[in-house]
Every structure is written in C-alpha cells, then in structure tokens.
Amino acid sequence: MASSSRCPLLDCGSRAWPRATCSPERQAHGSARTLVYARKKSGFAELLLQKRQGEQPHGKHLKLKPGRVSPPLSVPADIPRPPYVGSAAAPAFSMEPQVHDESGVARMRAAGELAARVRDFAGSLIKPGVTTDEIDKAVHKMIVEAGAYPSPLGYGGFPKSVCTSVNECICHGIPDSRPLQDGDIVNIDVTVYLNVCKPQRCQSHTVLFQGYHGDTSATFLCGTVSDEAKRLVEVTREALDKAIAVCGPGVEFKKIGRTIHDVADKFKYGVVKRFVGHGIGTIFHCAPSILHFRNNEPGRMQIGQTFTIEPMLTMGKPDDLIWPDNWTAVTVDGSLSAQFEHTLLVTGDGVQVLTRAP
C-alpha cells in the first residue's frame, strides 16, 4: 500500500495508505515533517460505501462511482494480527527505518514471496463481469489459508483485505460490487502480515515473535484494452524497473524519484506526488518515505534495509481527489492512472526484489 505524503493525509505507496502512500513533498526518511496519514493503504479509513459503477462516458471509459461495499471478512483467531488491528485510527508513521539481521531477512523473504503469489493469483481473476468484491474474497481466503493476515484489513479503518483501483483510481480503492468492464485497467495492491515463527515458551511467559509485512501491487488489463492504456501500464512498469536498477548500498534515495520522473517526462505522463513508497518490515509504514518525483530529500540506502517503491503515473494531470470514504484517491481530471510496487531489500551488491513473481 502507498503512504500519503501530504499533511493531513500525510497530507505515506500511503494519504492514504502508506496508497504508494507518506508526504510527497517531504520524504519521511530523516524528516519529522513528513507526516504519514495512513489509511491504506499511511496509505491504506475507508467507510462502507464504495461502488465503482460508471454512468457517464469519461474520455474512453466510464466515470467511477462509489458502489456497495460488503461487510469486512473474518480472520481465524489463531492467525496473529498486526498491532493496529482493532483501532479506528491509523498508526503513527515511524521514523525508524527497518534494517534486518539474517533472521529478519528470511522472514521478509517469506512475506514477500506470499504477497507476490497472492498478487498474481488476484490478477488471474480479472475479466469482464467479475467484481472487485469477488477478488477481495478470493484474496482474503488465500492469505488466511497461508496462515497470514491481510495487512490492509482494519488499517485505520480500511474495511477490506486488498486495494483494488480501477481506471482513474490512483490508489486505495475499496473492493465493491461494480463488475469490471472490458477495457478497464485494474491495480491490485496486496500486503500480507506473516508470522513465520511460532510462539515459544521462556520460563514463566510466552515470547511472541513479530510478523513481517510484504507489500506489492501491479496493474492488470481487463479484456481488450486501448493502446493508450496499455502504454501507460507498460511505461509505469518500466519506471519501477528503472528505479529498482539504480538502488544499492549508499545510494541516495532521491535517485529513485529522479529516475521515475525522467521516464514519465519522456512519455508526457504525470507523476503523483501525494502518495509515496515507504520503509516496511515488522512495521507496515515507516521511514524512509520514497518520493517518486524529483526531490532533494536526504538519506542513503543501507545494507539490510527494506522499503517499497510504488510509482503512480497518470495519463493526464496528477492532481488527486479523495472520495468521502476517505480512502479512494482518483485523478481530478478523470484520466487513467497506473501503478506498480515491489518490496526491496538492500544487499551488499545492489538490491533484491522480495516480491518478484515466483
């Protein structure tokens, strides 16, 4: 999930959820001024009324409208929950980056691998006539059957287990009853909280090991999609891949934003600033805030550190509007938006993508 970068919403890939989504103008890494408004997706408080039903043509697609949102799904009692579950407020954005030892890296890999499998499974379900609510139910089932918790569920009040963002929805879309239409583009944003270590008994008390979050998203094509929409999706994927390629120990985080912005400029696409990437590990959203646009924020990558990169590019202007559900972010001009996201681990000779397809 994104983190929101503007202050009130971060207003942190989290205004929504660290929805790619901390403070776009200020990177949370090393800056207390970067507020993360977590509604995830810092990104992830979604109310129960969101259906995406189009009535009026908006360019070449139908304008999204809120639809019916079904009740949140239950999670078996024996599956460990993240600490924020049960609170209506999103957790504070932690300014401490996540840097892992060997054991932590292994758990991050496990969480990332599961998130990638769930993302690709969800993508395989996309076809005209399927509702995003149906996708949410299938994703939820797969995650809990793996013994994990769907991180978005209950994050700052988010009512679903996955974010589904269709067409002009930039991020943090709430799954609902709208059937997908031929020609839609659909972002599926998956985060899992996996506790790979069982509780252990230590003398008179039980020691509980923390779970780890794996976060990833991809934009999928539904049916026959226009060449213009396909290009937006392909270029957004390219922007992420090129940003990943510049990462490594000691590299300045600002190189990520410059790289993504250069790709977007080449194709005259907008770069969403409000929602950013974020540190991740035992905490869903934390420093550093990963800005996807040109910036001069401080901070360098260090070995063992994990964070997400989740650029959101738009066919038109990158300005966003938040629906009354306080989660769904759409482009003001109704133009299409695409996003891709990976969780990365900084290694001695570069980075490892923890959420690459198996």
mmCIF file of C-alpha atoms in Angstrom:
data_model
loop_
_atom_site.group_PDB
_atom_site.id
_atom_site.type_symbol
_atom_site.label_atom_id
_atom_site.label_comp_id
_atom_site.label_asym_id
_atom_site.label_seq_id
_atom_site.Cartn_x
_atom_site.Cartn_y
_atom_site.Cartn_z
ATOM 1 C CA MET A 1 0.000 0.000 0.000
ATOM 2 C CA ALA A 2 1.104 3.530 -0.612
ATOM 3 C CA SER A 3 1.744 6.111 2.014
ATOM 4 C CA SER A 4 0.258 9.573 1.811
ATOM 5 C CA SER A 5 2.623 12.449 1.525
ATOM 6 C CA ARG A 6 0.644 15.456 2.178
ATOM 7 C CA CYS A 7 -0.067 16.758 5.568
ATOM 8 C CA PRO A 8 -3.160 15.752 6.848
ATOM 9 C CA LEU A 9 -3.184 12.663 4.976
ATOM 10 C CA LEU A 10 0.368 12.738 5.293
ATOM 11 C CA ASP A 11 -1.138 15.295 3.936
ATOM 12 C CA CYS A 12 2.606 7.833 3.022
ATOM 13 C CA GLY A 13 2.607 3.841 -1.887
ATOM 14 C CA SER A 14 0.242 5.610 1.974
ATOM 15 C CA ARG A 15 -2.654 9.847 2.318
ATOM 16 C CA ALA A 16 -3.995 7.330 2.441
ATOM 17 C CA TRP A 17 -2.055 4.192 2.858
ATOM 18 C CA PRO A 18 1.370 4.085 3.207
ATOM 19 C CA ARG A 19 -1.652 4.462 -1.094
ATOM 20 C CA ALA A 20 2.254 4.138 -2.607
ATOM 21 C CA THR A 21 1.294 6.466 0.165
ATOM 22 C CA CYS A 22 3.749 9.486 3.257
ATOM 23 C CA SER A 23 4.391 13.001 2.228
ATOM 24 C CA PRO A 24 5.152 13.531 -1.450
ATOM 25 C CA GLU A 25 6.676 16.869 -0.846
ATOM 26 C CA ARG A 26 8.756 15.799 2.131
ATOM 27 C CA GLN A 27 10.424 12.465 2.432
ATOM 28 C CA ALA A 28 9.729 10.868 5.766
ATOM 29 C CA HIS A 29 13.204 9.457 5.898
ATOM 30 C CA GLY A 30 15.110 11.726 8.156
ATOM 31 C CA SER A 31 12.326 14.282 8.269
ATOM 32 C CA ALA A 32 9.829 14.555 11.069
ATOM 33 C CA ARG A 33 7.859 16.881 8.884
ATOM 34 C CA THR A 34 6.784 14.075 6.662
ATOM 35 C CA LEU A 35 3.515 13.098 8.211
ATOM 36 C CA VAL A 36 2.059 9.847 7.175
ATOM 37 C CA TYR A 37 -1.628 9.674 7.029
ATOM 38 C CA ALA A 38 -2.195 6.034 6.958
ATOM 39 C CA ARG A 39 -5.360 4.842 5.576
ATOM 40 C CA LYS A 40 -4.283 2.087 3.469
ATOM 41 C CA LYS A 41 -3.190 1.524 2.263
ATOM 42 C CA SER A 42 -0.168 5.712 5.564
ATOM 43 C CA GLY A 43 -1.621 4.981 2.753
ATOM 44 C CA PHE A 44 -4.317 2.065 3.460
ATOM 45 C CA ALA A 45 -10.289 4.964 6.895
ATOM 46 C CA GLU A 46 -12.442 3.603 4.446
ATOM 47 C CA LEU A 47 -16.109 3.714 5.042
ATOM 48 C CA LEU A 48 -18.561 1.177 3.773
ATOM 49 C CA LEU A 49 -19.945 2.804 0.652
ATOM 50 C CA GLN A 50 -17.839 2.354 -2.395
ATOM 51 C CA LYS A 51 -19.014 1.038 -5.687
ATOM 52 C CA ARG A 52 -17.427 1.751 -8.978
ATOM 53 C CA GLN A 53 -20.307 1.959 -11.367
ATOM 54 C CA GLY A 54 -19.958 4.104 -14.403
ATOM 55 C CA GLU A 55 -22.778 6.069 -15.881
ATOM 56 C CA GLN A 56 -21.227 8.796 -17.928
ATOM 57 C CA PRO A 57 -18.502 8.454 -20.500
ATOM 58 C CA HIS A 58 -15.271 9.944 -19.191
ATOM 59 C CA GLY A 59 -12.903 10.063 -22.092
ATOM 60 C CA LYS A 60 -12.905 6.469 -23.333
ATOM 61 C CA HIS A 61 -14.035 4.896 -20.084
ATOM 62 C CA LEU A 62 -16.967 5.293 -17.748
ATOM 63 C CA LYS A 63 -16.513 7.511 -14.728
ATOM 64 C CA LEU A 64 -16.177 5.562 -11.489
ATOM 65 C CA LYS A 65 -18.845 5.845 -8.853
ATOM 66 C CA PRO A 66 -18.992 4.516 -5.306
ATOM 67 C CA GLY A 67 -20.768 1.180 -5.071
ATOM 68 C CA ARG A 68 -21.973 -1.239 -2.443
ATOM 69 C CA VAL A 69 -19.317 -2.494 -0.052
ATOM 70 C CA SER A 70 -19.926 -5.786 1.727
ATOM 71 C CA PRO A 71 -19.007 -6.303 5.406
ATOM 72 C CA PRO A 72 -15.366 -6.995 6.318
ATOM 73 C CA LEU A 73 -14.342 -10.651 6.262
ATOM 74 C CA SER A 74 -13.313 -12.525 9.389
ATOM 75 C CA VAL A 75 -9.850 -13.893 10.125
ATOM 76 C CA PRO A 76 -9.314 -17.081 12.174
ATOM 77 C CA ALA A 77 -8.475 -16.334 15.787
ATOM 78 C CA ASP A 78 -5.192 -18.261 15.667
ATOM 79 C CA ILE A 79 -3.678 -16.009 12.987
ATOM 80 C CA PRO A 80 -1.511 -13.241 14.516
ATOM 81 C CA ARG A 81 -2.756 -9.688 13.958
ATOM 82 C CA PRO A 82 -0.701 -6.552 13.389
ATOM 83 C CA PRO A 83 -0.797 -4.217 16.434
ATOM 84 C CA TYR A 84 -3.046 -1.657 14.699
ATOM 85 C CA VAL A 85 -5.958 -4.046 14.216
ATOM 86 C CA GLY A 86 -8.894 -3.029 16.404
ATOM 87 C CA SER A 87 -8.082 0.663 16.368
ATOM 88 C CA ALA A 88 -10.029 3.075 14.172
ATOM 89 C CA ALA A 89 -7.006 5.358 13.975
ATOM 90 C CA ALA A 90 -4.102 4.656 11.666
ATOM 91 C CA PRO A 91 -0.796 4.056 13.477
ATOM 92 C CA ALA A 92 1.729 6.854 13.668
ATOM 93 C CA PHE A 93 4.362 6.867 10.945
ATOM 94 C CA SER A 94 7.556 5.512 12.473
ATOM 95 C CA MET A 95 10.700 7.484 11.736
ATOM 96 C CA GLU A 96 12.867 4.404 12.380
ATOM 97 C CA PRO A 97 13.888 2.575 9.191
ATOM 98 C CA GLN A 98 13.670 -1.209 9.058
ATOM 99 C CA VAL A 99 17.115 -2.807 8.886
ATOM 100 C CA HIS A 100 17.161 -6.582 9.351
ATOM 101 C CA ASP A 101 19.532 -9.250 10.555
ATOM 102 C CA GLU A 102 19.728 -12.641 8.847
ATOM 103 C CA SER A 103 16.625 -13.939 10.604
ATOM 104 C CA GLY A 104 14.624 -10.835 9.745
ATOM 105 C CA VAL A 105 15.693 -11.022 6.106
ATOM 106 C CA ALA A 106 14.460 -14.622 5.913
ATOM 107 C CA ARG A 107 11.076 -13.608 7.295
ATOM 108 C CA MET A 108 10.847 -10.661 4.926
ATOM 109 C CA ARG A 109 11.544 -13.018 2.025
ATOM 110 C CA ALA A 110 8.756 -15.320 3.165
ATOM 111 C CA ALA A 111 6.276 -12.430 3.437
ATOM 112 C CA GLY A 112 7.337 -11.049 0.062
ATOM 113 C CA GLU A 113 7.007 -14.419 -1.683
ATOM 114 C CA LEU A 114 3.489 -14.905 -0.336
ATOM 115 C CA ALA A 115 2.441 -11.378 -1.306
ATOM 116 C CA ALA A 116 3.718 -11.948 -4.859
ATOM 117 C CA ARG A 117 1.794 -15.210 -5.212
ATOM 118 C CA VAL A 118 -1.396 -13.594 -3.945
ATOM 119 C CA ARG A 119 -0.963 -10.592 -6.274
ATOM 120 C CA ASP A 120 -0.547 -12.784 -9.336
ATOM 121 C CA PHE A 121 -3.463 -15.008 -8.321
ATOM 122 C CA ALA A 122 -5.660 -11.937 -7.944
ATOM 123 C CA GLY A 123 -4.549 -10.718 -11.355
ATOM 124 C CA SER A 124 -5.595 -14.027 -12.917
ATOM 125 C CA LEU A 125 -9.167 -13.399 -11.742
ATOM 126 C CA ILE A 126 -9.553 -10.132 -13.644
ATOM 127 C CA LYS A 127 -12.024 -10.357 -16.510
ATOM 128 C CA PRO A 128 -15.162 -8.504 -17.603
ATOM 129 C CA GLY A 129 -18.095 -9.143 -15.275
ATOM 130 C CA VAL A 130 -16.043 -10.024 -12.177
ATOM 131 C CA THR A 131 -16.476 -7.657 -9.233
ATOM 132 C CA THR A 132 -13.624 -6.355 -7.125
ATOM 133 C CA ASP A 133 -15.561 -7.633 -4.098
ATOM 134 C CA GLU A 134 -15.230 -11.152 -5.503
ATOM 135 C CA ILE A 135 -11.498 -10.594 -5.943
ATOM 136 C CA ASP A 136 -11.252 -9.396 -2.335
ATOM 137 C CA LYS A 137 -12.956 -12.566 -1.085
ATOM 138 C CA ALA A 138 -10.603 -14.798 -3.089
ATOM 139 C CA VAL A 139 -7.529 -12.871 -1.932
ATOM 140 C CA HIS A 140 -8.673 -12.990 1.688
ATOM 141 C CA LYS A 141 -9.173 -16.756 1.519
ATOM 142 C CA MET A 142 -5.737 -17.367 0.008
ATOM 143 C CA ILE A 143 -3.968 -15.203 2.590
ATOM 144 C CA VAL A 144 -5.610 -16.700 5.674
ATOM 145 C CA GLU A 145 -5.185 -20.244 4.352
ATOM 146 C CA ALA A 146 -1.464 -19.484 4.226
ATOM 147 C CA GLY A 147 -1.595 -18.551 7.909
ATOM 148 C CA ALA A 148 -1.126 -14.841 7.241
ATOM 149 C CA TYR A 149 -3.172 -11.718 7.936
ATOM 150 C CA PRO A 150 -4.260 -9.306 5.138
ATOM 151 C CA SER A 151 -2.482 -6.138 6.281
ATOM 152 C CA PRO A 152 -4.986 -3.594 4.831
ATOM 153 C CA LEU A 153 -7.899 -5.089 6.799
ATOM 154 C CA GLY A 154 -8.527 -2.811 9.775
ATOM 155 C CA TYR A 155 -5.650 -0.474 8.960
ATOM 156 C CA GLY A 156 -7.003 2.914 10.053
ATOM 157 C CA GLY A 157 -10.489 1.501 9.498
ATOM 158 C CA PHE A 158 -9.922 0.145 5.960
ATOM 159 C CA PRO A 159 -12.737 -2.398 5.518
ATOM 160 C CA LYS A 160 -11.249 -4.831 3.016
ATOM 161 C CA SER A 161 -8.324 -7.216 2.595
ATOM 162 C CA VAL A 162 -6.894 -5.767 -0.621
ATOM 163 C CA CYS A 163 -6.916 -2.463 -2.502
ATOM 164 C CA THR A 164 -8.435 -2.522 -5.994
ATOM 165 C CA SER A 165 -8.003 0.661 -8.033
ATOM 166 C CA VAL A 166 -9.797 0.826 -11.393
ATOM 167 C CA ASN A 167 -9.089 3.255 -14.251
ATOM 168 C CA GLU A 168 -8.838 6.796 -12.825
ATOM 169 C CA CYS A 169 -8.474 5.487 -9.264
ATOM 170 C CA ILE A 170 -4.870 6.241 -8.290
ATOM 171 C CA CYS A 171 -4.762 4.009 -5.219
ATOM 172 C CA HIS A 172 -6.561 2.714 -2.146
ATOM 173 C CA GLY A 173 -9.697 1.712 -3.983
ATOM 174 C CA ILE A 174 -12.124 -0.255 -1.824
ATOM 175 C CA PRO A 175 -13.395 -3.500 -3.388
ATOM 176 C CA ASP A 176 -17.116 -3.304 -4.151
ATOM 177 C CA SER A 177 -19.960 -4.589 -6.293
ATOM 178 C CA ARG A 178 -19.083 -2.918 -9.607
ATOM 179 C CA PRO A 179 -18.486 -5.505 -12.341
ATOM 180 C CA LEU A 180 -15.245 -4.927 -14.206
ATOM 181 C CA GLN A 181 -15.747 -3.677 -17.748
ATOM 182 C CA ASP A 182 -13.998 -4.668 -20.949
ATOM 183 C CA GLY A 183 -11.143 -2.180 -21.383
ATOM 184 C CA ASP A 184 -10.614 -1.410 -17.685
ATOM 185 C CA ILE A 185 -7.171 -1.296 -16.119
ATOM 186 C CA VAL A 186 -7.079 -2.576 -12.532
ATOM 187 C CA ASN A 187 -4.401 -2.173 -9.889
ATOM 188 C CA ILE A 188 -4.299 -4.910 -7.260
ATOM 189 C CA ASP A 189 -2.398 -3.882 -4.133
ATOM 190 C CA VAL A 190 -1.611 -6.766 -1.772
ATOM 191 C CA THR A 191 0.062 -6.685 1.623
ATOM 192 C CA VAL A 192 0.363 -9.690 3.918
ATOM 193 C CA TYR A 193 1.448 -9.922 7.535
ATOM 194 C CA LEU A 194 3.177 -13.242 8.014
ATOM 195 C CA ASN A 195 4.316 -14.542 11.377
ATOM 196 C CA VAL A 196 6.703 -17.310 10.353
ATOM 197 C CA CYS A 197 7.880 -18.062 13.901
ATOM 198 C CA LYS A 198 5.653 -19.840 16.368
ATOM 199 C CA PRO A 199 5.329 -18.535 19.950
ATOM 200 C CA GLN A 200 7.964 -20.001 22.241
ATOM 201 C CA ARG A 201 7.828 -20.608 25.963
ATOM 202 C CA CYS A 202 10.509 -18.898 28.033
ATOM 203 C CA GLN A 203 10.373 -19.876 31.723
ATOM 204 C CA SER A 204 7.077 -18.469 33.006
ATOM 205 C CA HIS A 205 5.927 -16.483 29.997
ATOM 206 C CA THR A 206 5.359 -16.813 26.280
ATOM 207 C CA VAL A 207 7.593 -14.885 23.894
ATOM 208 C CA LEU A 208 5.754 -13.775 20.762
ATOM 209 C CA PHE A 209 7.660 -13.106 17.579
ATOM 210 C CA GLN A 210 6.518 -10.223 15.406
ATOM 211 C CA GLY A 211 5.160 -10.785 11.962
ATOM 212 C CA TYR A 212 6.563 -9.149 8.836
ATOM 213 C CA HIS A 213 4.754 -7.289 6.065
ATOM 214 C CA GLY A 214 5.259 -7.977 2.352
ATOM 215 C CA ASP A 215 3.775 -5.293 0.066
ATOM 216 C CA THR A 216 3.326 -5.327 -3.704
ATOM 217 C CA SER A 217 0.982 -4.188 -6.463
ATOM 218 C CA ALA A 218 0.528 -4.492 -10.211
ATOM 219 C CA THR A 219 -1.832 -3.039 -12.788
ATOM 220 C CA PHE A 220 -3.653 -5.624 -14.898
ATOM 221 C CA LEU A 221 -5.605 -5.351 -18.152
ATOM 222 C CA CYS A 222 -9.259 -6.382 -18.281
ATOM 223 C CA GLY A 223 -10.332 -7.725 -21.660
ATOM 224 C CA THR A 224 -9.472 -5.642 -24.706
ATOM 225 C CA VAL A 225 -7.676 -2.504 -23.564
ATOM 226 C CA SER A 226 -6.849 0.541 -25.688
ATOM 227 C CA ASP A 227 -3.315 1.044 -26.945
ATOM 228 C CA GLU A 228 -3.108 4.274 -24.932
ATOM 229 C CA ALA A 229 -3.992 2.487 -21.697
ATOM 230 C CA LYS A 230 -1.583 -0.357 -22.449
ATOM 231 C CA ARG A 231 1.245 2.108 -22.976
ATOM 232 C CA LEU A 232 0.536 3.839 -19.667
ATOM 233 C CA VAL A 233 0.682 0.492 -17.874
ATOM 234 C CA GLU A 234 3.873 -0.573 -19.663
ATOM 235 C CA VAL A 235 5.629 2.741 -19.001
ATOM 236 C CA THR A 236 4.684 2.660 -15.306
ATOM 237 C CA ARG A 237 6.189 -0.811 -15.028
ATOM 238 C CA GLU A 238 9.294 0.445 -16.833
ATOM 239 C CA ALA A 239 9.591 3.379 -14.417
ATOM 240 C CA LEU A 240 9.585 0.994 -11.455
ATOM 241 C CA ASP A 241 12.111 -1.343 -13.060
ATOM 242 C CA LYS A 242 14.497 1.512 -13.862
ATOM 243 C CA ALA A 243 14.157 2.904 -10.332
ATOM 244 C CA ILE A 244 14.998 -0.509 -8.884
ATOM 245 C CA ALA A 245 18.054 -0.696 -11.129
ATOM 246 C CA VAL A 246 19.652 2.390 -9.559
ATOM 247 C CA CYS A 247 19.308 1.100 -5.985
ATOM 248 C CA GLY A 248 22.131 -0.246 -3.856
ATOM 249 C CA PRO A 249 24.075 0.355 -0.643
ATOM 250 C CA GLY A 250 24.972 4.011 -0.151
ATOM 251 C CA VAL A 251 22.751 5.225 -2.996
ATOM 252 C CA GLU A 252 20.769 8.385 -2.298
ATOM 253 C CA PHE A 253 17.017 7.803 -2.159
ATOM 254 C CA LYS A 254 16.427 10.872 -4.299
ATOM 255 C CA LYS A 255 17.831 8.992 -7.307
ATOM 256 C CA ILE A 256 14.619 6.931 -7.290
ATOM 257 C CA GLY A 257 12.422 9.978 -7.817
ATOM 258 C CA ARG A 258 14.657 11.436 -10.482
ATOM 259 C CA THR A 259 14.697 8.163 -12.424
ATOM 260 C CA ILE A 260 10.919 7.737 -12.333
ATOM 261 C CA HIS A 261 10.273 11.361 -13.244
ATOM 262 C CA ASP A 262 12.633 11.113 -16.230
ATOM 263 C CA VAL A 263 10.688 8.124 -17.583
ATOM 264 C CA ALA A 264 7.345 9.862 -17.064
ATOM 265 C CA ASP A 265 8.528 13.058 -18.764
ATOM 266 C CA LYS A 266 9.663 11.104 -21.809
ATOM 267 C CA PHE A 267 6.074 9.967 -22.386
ATOM 268 C CA LYS A 268 4.439 13.150 -21.063
ATOM 269 C CA TYR A 269 2.789 11.390 -18.131
ATOM 270 C CA GLY A 270 2.022 12.931 -14.755
ATOM 271 C CA VAL A 271 3.732 11.709 -11.562
ATOM 272 C CA VAL A 272 1.501 11.517 -8.484
ATOM 273 C CA LYS A 273 3.176 13.266 -5.562
ATOM 274 C CA ARG A 274 0.805 12.746 -2.695
ATOM 275 C CA PHE A 275 1.376 9.002 -2.318
ATOM 276 C CA VAL A 276 4.833 7.607 -1.765
ATOM 277 C CA GLY A 277 6.744 4.430 -1.052
ATOM 278 C CA HIS A 278 7.898 3.650 2.471
ATOM 279 C CA GLY A 279 10.033 1.556 4.743
ATOM 280 C CA ILE A 280 8.467 -1.769 5.677
ATOM 281 C CA GLY A 281 9.141 -4.793 7.864
ATOM 282 C CA THR A 282 7.607 -5.541 11.225
ATOM 283 C CA ILE A 283 6.009 -2.100 10.736
ATOM 284 C CA PHE A 284 3.684 -1.525 7.787
ATOM 285 C CA HIS A 285 4.746 2.066 7.042
ATOM 286 C CA CYS A 286 7.883 3.758 8.295
ATOM 287 C CA ALA A 287 10.859 5.825 7.178
ATOM 288 C CA PRO A 288 12.168 6.377 4.645
ATOM 289 C CA SER A 289 9.470 7.994 2.559
ATOM 290 C CA ILE A 290 10.246 7.102 -1.037
ATOM 291 C CA LEU A 291 9.347 10.054 -3.259
ATOM 292 C CA HIS A 292 8.600 9.168 -6.869
ATOM 293 C CA PHE A 293 9.336 12.635 -8.249
ATOM 294 C CA ARG A 294 12.446 14.828 -8.446
ATOM 295 C CA ASN A 295 13.461 15.999 -4.995
ATOM 296 C CA ASN A 296 16.406 16.908 -2.796
ATOM 297 C CA GLU A 297 15.484 14.966 0.316
ATOM 298 C CA PRO A 298 18.394 13.460 2.276
ATOM 299 C CA GLY A 299 19.024 9.827 3.025
ATOM 300 C CA ARG A 300 21.002 6.861 1.702
ATOM 301 C CA MET A 301 20.241 3.157 1.423
ATOM 302 C CA GLN A 302 21.914 0.765 3.819
ATOM 303 C CA ILE A 303 22.531 -2.974 3.686
ATOM 304 C CA GLY A 304 19.708 -4.980 5.249
ATOM 305 C CA GLN A 305 17.146 -2.207 4.792
ATOM 306 C CA THR A 306 13.714 -2.899 3.292
ATOM 307 C CA PHE A 307 11.385 -0.411 1.615
ATOM 308 C CA THR A 308 8.869 -0.148 -1.204
ATOM 309 C CA ILE A 309 8.924 1.739 -4.485
ATOM 310 C CA GLU A 310 5.426 2.244 -5.941
ATOM 311 C CA PRO A 311 5.184 4.880 -8.681
ATOM 312 C CA MET A 312 1.767 6.098 -9.830
ATOM 313 C CA LEU A 313 1.684 7.685 -13.278
ATOM 314 C CA THR A 314 -1.288 9.413 -14.893
ATOM 315 C CA MET A 315 -2.273 9.969 -18.494
ATOM 316 C CA GLY A 316 -3.375 13.488 -17.591
ATOM 317 C CA LYS A 317 -2.734 15.736 -14.613
ATOM 318 C CA PRO A 318 -1.504 14.001 -11.434
ATOM 319 C CA ASP A 319 -3.778 16.015 -9.106
ATOM 320 C CA ASP A 320 -5.960 13.812 -6.917
ATOM 321 C CA LEU A 321 -9.330 13.913 -5.230
ATOM 322 C CA ILE A 322 -10.248 11.793 -2.212
ATOM 323 C CA TRP A 323 -13.749 10.326 -2.101
ATOM 324 C CA PRO A 324 -15.932 10.757 1.010
ATOM 325 C CA ASP A 325 -14.888 7.253 2.118
ATOM 326 C CA ASN A 326 -11.538 8.918 2.996
ATOM 327 C CA TRP A 327 -9.598 6.277 1.061
ATOM 328 C CA THR A 328 -10.313 6.215 -2.633
ATOM 329 C CA ALA A 329 -7.984 8.592 -4.492
ATOM 330 C CA VAL A 330 -8.938 9.440 -8.086
ATOM 331 C CA THR A 331 -7.483 11.805 -10.671
ATOM 332 C CA VAL A 332 -9.248 15.169 -10.666
ATOM 333 C CA ASP A 333 -9.458 15.235 -14.462
ATOM 334 C CA GLY A 334 -10.661 11.619 -14.724
ATOM 335 C CA SER A 335 -7.562 10.489 -16.610
ATOM 336 C CA LEU A 336 -6.275 6.933 -16.264
ATOM 337 C CA SER A 337 -3.698 6.082 -13.613
ATOM 338 C CA ALA A 338 -1.416 3.039 -13.293
ATOM 339 C CA GLN A 339 0.826 1.776 -10.507
ATOM 340 C CA PHE A 340 3.362 -0.966 -9.811
ATOM 341 C CA GLU A 341 5.035 -1.730 -6.492
ATOM 342 C CA HIS A 342 7.732 -4.002 -5.100
ATOM 343 C CA THR A 343 9.274 -4.542 -1.682
ATOM 344 C CA LEU A 344 13.076 -4.323 -1.895
ATOM 345 C CA LEU A 345 15.976 -5.498 0.259
ATOM 346 C CA VAL A 346 19.304 -3.649 0.032
ATOM 347 C CA THR A 347 22.178 -6.137 -0.291
ATOM 348 C CA GLY A 348 25.927 -5.788 -0.430
ATOM 349 C CA ASP A 349 25.962 -5.528 -4.209
ATOM 350 C CA GLY A 350 22.587 -3.987 -5.057
ATOM 351 C CA VAL A 351 19.023 -4.849 -4.161
ATOM 352 C CA GLN A 352 16.859 -7.948 -4.130
ATOM 353 C CA VAL A 353 13.216 -7.718 -5.159
ATOM 354 C CA LEU A 354 11.367 -9.651 -2.457
ATOM 355 C CA THR A 355 8.036 -9.568 -4.289
ATOM 356 C CA ARG A 356 9.149 -10.748 -7.728
ATOM 357 C CA ALA A 357 6.868 -13.359 -9.331
ATOM 358 C CA PRO A 358 7.860 -16.880 -8.192
#
